[in-house]
XYZ file of C-alpha atoms in Angstrom:
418
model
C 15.648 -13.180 -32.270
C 15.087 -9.506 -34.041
C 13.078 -7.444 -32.568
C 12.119 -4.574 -35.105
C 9.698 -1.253 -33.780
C 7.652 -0.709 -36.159
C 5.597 2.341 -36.419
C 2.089 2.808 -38.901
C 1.769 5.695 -40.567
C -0.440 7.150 -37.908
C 1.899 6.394 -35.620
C 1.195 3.346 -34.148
C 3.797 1.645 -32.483
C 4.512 -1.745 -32.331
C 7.443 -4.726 -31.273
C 7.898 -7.395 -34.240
C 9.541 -10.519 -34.456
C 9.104 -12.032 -38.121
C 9.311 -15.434 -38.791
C 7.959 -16.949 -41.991
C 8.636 -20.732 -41.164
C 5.245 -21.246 -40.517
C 1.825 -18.988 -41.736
C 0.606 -18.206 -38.288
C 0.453 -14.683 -37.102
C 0.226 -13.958 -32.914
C -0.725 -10.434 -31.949
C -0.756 -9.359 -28.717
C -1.862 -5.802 -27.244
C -2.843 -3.945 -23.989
C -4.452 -1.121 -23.191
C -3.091 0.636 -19.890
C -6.158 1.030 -17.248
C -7.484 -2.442 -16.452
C -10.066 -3.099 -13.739
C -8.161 0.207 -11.581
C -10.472 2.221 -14.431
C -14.016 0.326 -12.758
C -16.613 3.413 -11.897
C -16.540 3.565 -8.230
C -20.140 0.586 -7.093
C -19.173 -0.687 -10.040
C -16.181 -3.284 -10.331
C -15.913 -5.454 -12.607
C -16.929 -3.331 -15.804
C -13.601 -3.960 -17.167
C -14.091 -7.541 -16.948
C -18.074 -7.358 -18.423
C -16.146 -5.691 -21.575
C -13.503 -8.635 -22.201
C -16.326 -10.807 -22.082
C -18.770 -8.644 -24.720
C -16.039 -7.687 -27.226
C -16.705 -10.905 -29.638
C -20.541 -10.742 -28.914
C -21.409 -8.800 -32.162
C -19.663 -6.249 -33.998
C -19.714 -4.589 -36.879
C -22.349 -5.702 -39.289
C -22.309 -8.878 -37.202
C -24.668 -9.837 -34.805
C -23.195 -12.438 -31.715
C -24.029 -15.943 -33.442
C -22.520 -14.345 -36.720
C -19.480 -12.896 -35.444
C -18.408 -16.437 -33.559
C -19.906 -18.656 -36.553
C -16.886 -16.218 -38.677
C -14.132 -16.798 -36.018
C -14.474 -20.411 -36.796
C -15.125 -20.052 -40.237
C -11.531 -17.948 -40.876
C -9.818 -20.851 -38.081
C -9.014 -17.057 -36.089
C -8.575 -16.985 -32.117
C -9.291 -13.657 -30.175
C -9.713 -13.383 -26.546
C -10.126 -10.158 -24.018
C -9.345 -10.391 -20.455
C -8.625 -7.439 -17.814
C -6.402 -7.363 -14.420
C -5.881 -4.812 -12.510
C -3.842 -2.231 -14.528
C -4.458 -3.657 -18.484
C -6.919 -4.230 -20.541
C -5.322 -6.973 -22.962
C -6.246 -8.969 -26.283
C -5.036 -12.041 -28.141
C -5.586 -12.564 -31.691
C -4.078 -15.203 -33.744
C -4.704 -15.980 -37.495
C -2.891 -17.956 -40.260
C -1.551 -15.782 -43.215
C -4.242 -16.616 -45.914
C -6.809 -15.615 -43.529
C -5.313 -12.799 -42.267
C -7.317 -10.069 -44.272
C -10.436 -11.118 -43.185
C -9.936 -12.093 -39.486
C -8.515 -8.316 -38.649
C -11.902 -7.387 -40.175
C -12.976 -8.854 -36.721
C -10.243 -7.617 -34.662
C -11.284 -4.226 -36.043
C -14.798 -4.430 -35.418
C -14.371 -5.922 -31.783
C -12.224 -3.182 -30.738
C -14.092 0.162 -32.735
C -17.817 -1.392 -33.335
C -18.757 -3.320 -30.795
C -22.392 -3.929 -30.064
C -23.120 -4.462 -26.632
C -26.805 -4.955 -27.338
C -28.880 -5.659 -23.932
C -29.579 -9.140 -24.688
C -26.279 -10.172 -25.084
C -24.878 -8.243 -22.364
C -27.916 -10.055 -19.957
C -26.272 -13.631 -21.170
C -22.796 -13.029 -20.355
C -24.042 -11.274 -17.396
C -25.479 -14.506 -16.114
C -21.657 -16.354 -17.069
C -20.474 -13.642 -14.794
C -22.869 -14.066 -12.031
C -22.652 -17.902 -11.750
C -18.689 -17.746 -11.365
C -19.118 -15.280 -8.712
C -21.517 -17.852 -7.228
C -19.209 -20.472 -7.577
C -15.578 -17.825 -6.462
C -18.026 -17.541 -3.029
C -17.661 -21.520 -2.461
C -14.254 -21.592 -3.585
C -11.685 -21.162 -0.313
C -8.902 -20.164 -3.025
C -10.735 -17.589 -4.357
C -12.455 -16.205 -1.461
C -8.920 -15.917 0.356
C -7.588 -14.268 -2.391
C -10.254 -11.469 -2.531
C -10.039 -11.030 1.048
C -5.950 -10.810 1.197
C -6.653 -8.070 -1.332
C -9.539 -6.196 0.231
C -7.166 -6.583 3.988
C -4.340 -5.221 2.266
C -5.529 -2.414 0.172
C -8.818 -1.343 1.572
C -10.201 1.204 -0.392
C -7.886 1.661 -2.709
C -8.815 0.387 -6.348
C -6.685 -2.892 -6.147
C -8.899 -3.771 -3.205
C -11.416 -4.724 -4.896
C -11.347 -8.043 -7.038
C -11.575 -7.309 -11.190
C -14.367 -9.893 -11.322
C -16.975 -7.244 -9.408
C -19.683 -8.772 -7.269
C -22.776 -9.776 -7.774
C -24.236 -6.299 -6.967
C -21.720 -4.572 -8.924
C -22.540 -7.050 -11.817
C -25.788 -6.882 -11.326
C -26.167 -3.095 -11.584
C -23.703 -3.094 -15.032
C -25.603 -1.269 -17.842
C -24.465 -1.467 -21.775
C -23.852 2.044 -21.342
C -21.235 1.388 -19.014
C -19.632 -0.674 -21.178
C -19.791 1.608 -23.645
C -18.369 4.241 -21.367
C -15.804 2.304 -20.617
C -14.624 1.353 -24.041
C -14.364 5.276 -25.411
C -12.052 6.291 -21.758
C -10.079 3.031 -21.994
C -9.033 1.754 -25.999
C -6.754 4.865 -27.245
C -3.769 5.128 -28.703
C -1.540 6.670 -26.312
C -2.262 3.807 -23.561
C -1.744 0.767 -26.242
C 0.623 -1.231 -26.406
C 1.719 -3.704 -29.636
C 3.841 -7.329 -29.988
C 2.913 -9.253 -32.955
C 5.416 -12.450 -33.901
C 5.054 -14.757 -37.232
C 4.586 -14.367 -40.838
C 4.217 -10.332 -41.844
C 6.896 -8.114 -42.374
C 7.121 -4.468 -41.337
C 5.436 -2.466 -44.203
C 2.334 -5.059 -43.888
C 2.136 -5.057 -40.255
C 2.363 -0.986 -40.605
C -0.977 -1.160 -42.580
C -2.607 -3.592 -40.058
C -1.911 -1.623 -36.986
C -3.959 1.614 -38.760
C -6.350 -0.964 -39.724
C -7.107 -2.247 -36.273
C -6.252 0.851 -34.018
C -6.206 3.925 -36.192
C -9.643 5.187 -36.118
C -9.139 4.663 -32.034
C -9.043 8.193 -30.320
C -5.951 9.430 -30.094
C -5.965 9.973 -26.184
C -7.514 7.870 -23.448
C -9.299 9.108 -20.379
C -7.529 7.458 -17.607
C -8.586 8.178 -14.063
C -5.339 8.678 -11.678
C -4.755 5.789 -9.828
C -2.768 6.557 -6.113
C 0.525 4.920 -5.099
C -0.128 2.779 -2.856
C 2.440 1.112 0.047
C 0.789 -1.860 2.683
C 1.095 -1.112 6.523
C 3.896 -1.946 8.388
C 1.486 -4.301 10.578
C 0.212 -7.883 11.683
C -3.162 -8.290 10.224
C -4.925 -11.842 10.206
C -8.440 -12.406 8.923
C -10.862 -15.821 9.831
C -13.045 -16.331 7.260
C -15.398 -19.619 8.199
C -16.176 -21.788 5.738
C -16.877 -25.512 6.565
C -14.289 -27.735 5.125
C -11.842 -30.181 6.156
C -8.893 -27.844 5.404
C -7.999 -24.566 5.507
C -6.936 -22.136 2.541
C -4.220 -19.275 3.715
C -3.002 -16.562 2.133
C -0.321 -14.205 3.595
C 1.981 -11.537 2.276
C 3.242 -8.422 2.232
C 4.803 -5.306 0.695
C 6.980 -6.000 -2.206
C 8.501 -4.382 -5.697
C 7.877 -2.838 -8.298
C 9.263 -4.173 -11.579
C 11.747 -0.913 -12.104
C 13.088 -0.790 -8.125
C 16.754 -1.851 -8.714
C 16.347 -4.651 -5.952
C 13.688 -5.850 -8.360
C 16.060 -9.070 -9.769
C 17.587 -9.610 -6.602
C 13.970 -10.336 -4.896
C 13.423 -12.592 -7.880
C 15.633 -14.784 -6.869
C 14.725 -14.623 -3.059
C 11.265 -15.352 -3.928
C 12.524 -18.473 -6.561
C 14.691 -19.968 -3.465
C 12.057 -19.324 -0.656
C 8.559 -20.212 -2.092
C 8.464 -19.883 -6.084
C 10.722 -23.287 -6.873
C 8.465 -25.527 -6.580
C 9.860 -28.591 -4.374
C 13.287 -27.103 -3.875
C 12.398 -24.367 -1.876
C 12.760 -23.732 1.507
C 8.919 -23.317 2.543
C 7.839 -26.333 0.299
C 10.748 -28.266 2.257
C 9.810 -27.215 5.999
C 6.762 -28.077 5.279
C 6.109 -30.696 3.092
C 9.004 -32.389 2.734
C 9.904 -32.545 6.887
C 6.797 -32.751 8.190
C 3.805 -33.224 5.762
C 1.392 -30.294 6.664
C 0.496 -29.765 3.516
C 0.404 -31.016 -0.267
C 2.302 -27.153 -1.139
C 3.277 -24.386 -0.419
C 4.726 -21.487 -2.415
C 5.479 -17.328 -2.878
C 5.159 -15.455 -5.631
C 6.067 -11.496 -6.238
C 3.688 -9.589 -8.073
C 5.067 -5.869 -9.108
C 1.796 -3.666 -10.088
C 2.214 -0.214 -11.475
C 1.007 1.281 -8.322
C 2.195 -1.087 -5.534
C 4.571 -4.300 -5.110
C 3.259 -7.473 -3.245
C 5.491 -10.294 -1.779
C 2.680 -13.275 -1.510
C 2.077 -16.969 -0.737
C -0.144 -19.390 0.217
C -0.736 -22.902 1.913
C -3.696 -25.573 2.154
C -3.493 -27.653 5.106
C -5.807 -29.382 7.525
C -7.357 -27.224 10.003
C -5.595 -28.554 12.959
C -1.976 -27.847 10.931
C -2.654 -24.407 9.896
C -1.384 -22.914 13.084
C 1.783 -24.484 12.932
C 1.997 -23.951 9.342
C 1.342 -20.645 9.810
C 4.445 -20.652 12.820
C 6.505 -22.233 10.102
C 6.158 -19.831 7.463
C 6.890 -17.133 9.839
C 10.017 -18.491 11.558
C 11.407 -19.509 7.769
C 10.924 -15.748 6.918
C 12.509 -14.649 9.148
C 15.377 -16.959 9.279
C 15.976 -15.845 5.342
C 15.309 -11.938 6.424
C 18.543 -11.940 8.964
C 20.805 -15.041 7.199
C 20.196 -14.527 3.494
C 20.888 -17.056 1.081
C 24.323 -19.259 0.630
C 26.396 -19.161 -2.035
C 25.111 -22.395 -2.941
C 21.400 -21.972 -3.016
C 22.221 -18.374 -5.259
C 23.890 -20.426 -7.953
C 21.941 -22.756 -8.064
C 18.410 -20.612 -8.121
C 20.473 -18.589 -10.868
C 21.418 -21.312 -13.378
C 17.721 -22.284 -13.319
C 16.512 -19.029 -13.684
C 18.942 -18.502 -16.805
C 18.699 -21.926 -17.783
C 14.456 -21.730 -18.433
C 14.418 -18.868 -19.835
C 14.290 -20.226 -22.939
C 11.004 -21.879 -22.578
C 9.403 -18.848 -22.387
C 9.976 -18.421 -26.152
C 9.050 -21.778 -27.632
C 5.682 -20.563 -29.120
C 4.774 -17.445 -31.332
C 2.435 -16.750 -28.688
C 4.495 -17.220 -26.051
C 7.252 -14.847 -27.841
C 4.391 -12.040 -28.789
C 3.463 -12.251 -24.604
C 6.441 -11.987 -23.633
C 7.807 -8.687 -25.971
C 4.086 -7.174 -24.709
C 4.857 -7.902 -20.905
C 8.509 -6.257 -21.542
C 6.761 -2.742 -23.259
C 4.513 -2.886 -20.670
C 6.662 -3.072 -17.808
C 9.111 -0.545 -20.207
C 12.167 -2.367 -19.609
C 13.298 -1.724 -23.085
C 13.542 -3.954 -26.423
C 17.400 -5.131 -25.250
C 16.034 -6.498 -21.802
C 15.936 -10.219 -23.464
C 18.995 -9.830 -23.788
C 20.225 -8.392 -20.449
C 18.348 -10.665 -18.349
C 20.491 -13.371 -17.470
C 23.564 -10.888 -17.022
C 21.359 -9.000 -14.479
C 21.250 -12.561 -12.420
C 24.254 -13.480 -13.512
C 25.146 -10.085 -11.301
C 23.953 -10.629 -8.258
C 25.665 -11.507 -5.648
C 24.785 -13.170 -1.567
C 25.115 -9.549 -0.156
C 22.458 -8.301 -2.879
C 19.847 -10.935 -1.741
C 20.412 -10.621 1.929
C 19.914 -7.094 1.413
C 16.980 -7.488 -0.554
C 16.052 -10.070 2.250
C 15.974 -7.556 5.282
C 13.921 -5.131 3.502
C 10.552 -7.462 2.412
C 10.999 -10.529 4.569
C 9.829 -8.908 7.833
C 7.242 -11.683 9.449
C 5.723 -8.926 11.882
C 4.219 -6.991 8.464
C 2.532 -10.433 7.160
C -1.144 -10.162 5.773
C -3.009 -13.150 6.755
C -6.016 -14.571 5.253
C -7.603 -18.454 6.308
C -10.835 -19.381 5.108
C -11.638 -22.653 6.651
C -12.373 -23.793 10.280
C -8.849 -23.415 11.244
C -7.842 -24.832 14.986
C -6.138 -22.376 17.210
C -6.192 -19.659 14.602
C -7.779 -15.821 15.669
C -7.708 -12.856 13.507
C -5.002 -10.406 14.744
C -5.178 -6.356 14.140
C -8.157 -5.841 13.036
């Protein structure tokens, strides 16, 4: 696989991968900023603007502009996390003129006109209805509100229902002008365009952007090296816990080691040690798994577990002791090779699609790991070795730091350090 940086004449920058088996074209893009950008009472404006972008543009009002998208066969989504503000756009080549019409228009013209922004209010206000029934998502928010407090990534990108509620289309619009520039963007497009063409779609679709954003500075931010446990009470049979911790960020050089840590203790699915204590030995729970999640401003180490409420104590003891087993013994030789000849071995599948391709070069620029990390990769975990990990082990696997969240009735289970 090429990868070729191509840059428009008004020097827009962008990662292609050309392949003219098929007349598809994935493009990919992100603006840096994300939900951390939210006015302060007002989070979730980030996510109120992926949701508006395709709701009349241009000299198209909402029923025209989606009535067009199906007419051209074109797909274009917007969604926002905490530090991007990302689209999706896909087209086939004989269409391709016409659908970056709409591109253009979403992303320079949009409308925001009140009565559309009052509909997908009311899509945004019913999920947060539902997210408050929802144990997952309600331990989630509160992990994330216990861990970071006041900073930005405390707060969940969906909003709330007052934040939602107070959202005007000038905030939007507000929004949109700080937020889509040129020097926060970032390009992958993968299928049937070569470079000269793909030069005169990117100042098609982002020139007439500003040429600077207006970012708000977002703080570093690094979790407290304490026990915190929060009961939320929500009737239900089971219980839904979160729990984690301070991790990476993608460019710490301990960054692949902790990949693998986090593939061997939680993130392999049924081969991992948590899923085997307890599943597998003693049946608390259905699963249980970890995942790391670097963000440009913090690093978390998390999991989570469902489990009846009379097991989430000692699921909760299990997790812990497993922890900390890993955080003085490491892994063996063993469990390393074989966590790295999966790793290197599915790597693969994350390139089987256009779109999959065009998200992956976008989540490498964005990360800026450089166009030759795809091919790096599995050397860097090829690399590392049992002292590496049991390094990497002692410094994040320390159970006396874990974040707890349980939203349930849990039996035996008090909130700790707060």
């Amino acid at each position: 696989m090429q990868i070729q940086k191509v840059v428009s004449k008004k020097g827009i920058e962008a990662w292609l991968v050309e392949d003219h088996s098929r007349p598809i074209l994935s493009l990919q893009f992100a603006f840096k900023g994300g939900s951390t950008q939210d006015p302060d009472g007002k989070s979730g404006v980030a996510t109120f603007v992926s949701g508006m972008l395709d709701e009349g543009a241009g000299d198209l009002d909402s029923s025209g502009f989606q009535k067009r998208l199906e007419e051209l066969a074109a797909k274009m989504s917007f969604s926002a996390n905490y530090d991007n503000f990302s689209g999706s756009f896909q087209t086939l080549t004989q269409n391709r003129e016409d659908a970056i019409k709409l591109l253009r228009a979403s992303l320079n013209d949009p409308h925001f006109d009140a009565d559309d922004a009052n509909r997908i209010r009311e899509q945004l206000l019913a999920n947060l209805r539902l997210e408050e029934k929802d144990p997952d998502k309600v331990s989630s928010i509160e992990w994330y509100k216990l861990a970071f407090g006041a900073h930005p990534y405390g707060r969940s990108s969906n909003g709330t229902v007052e934040s939602i509620e107070s959202i005007t289309p000038d905030d939007l619009k507000a929004y949109r002008k700080r937020i889509f520039a040129r020097d926060n963007l970032k390009v992958a497009v993968v299928g049937d365009i070569d470079a000269k063409q793909l030069g005169d779609l990117l100042d098609t679709v982002f020139g007439d952007l500003p040429e600077k954003g207006d970012l708000k500075q977002v703080p570093e931010v690094t979790l407290a090296n304490v026990s915190k446990q929060r009961v939320v009470a929500m009737p239900n049979p089971q219980s839904v816990v979160q729990f984690g911790f301070q991790g990476l960020k993608r460019k710490d050089p301990d960054f692949i080691p902790a990949f693998i840590l986090n593939y061997v203790v939680g993130g392999g699915g049924f081969s991992s040690k948590l899923m085997q204590e307890v599943r597998e030995k003693r049946g608390l729970a259905y699963g249980v798994y970890t995942y790391l999640y670097p963000l440009d401003h913090a690093g978390i180490f998390a999991g989570g577990v469902a489990t009846e409420n009379k097991s989430v104590a000692q699921s909760l003891d299990l997790i812990r002791a497993e922890l900390e087993r890993v955080s003085k013994e490491g892994l063996t030789e063993t469990e390393l090779q074989q966590a790295k000849d999966y790793l290197i071995g599915s790597y693969a599948l994350r390139f089987d699609t256009s779109g999959k391709i065009a998200a992956q070069l976008l989540a490498i620029q964005l990360d800026g790991l450089g166009a030759d990390y795809i091919e790096r990769r599995n050397g860097e975990i090829e690399a590392v070795t049992v002292a590496d990990v049991k390094r990497v082990a002692k410094r994040l696997l320390e159970p006396k730091n874990l974040i707890v969240t349980v939203v349930g009735e849990p039996e035996g289970v008090k909130e700790v350090g707060l």
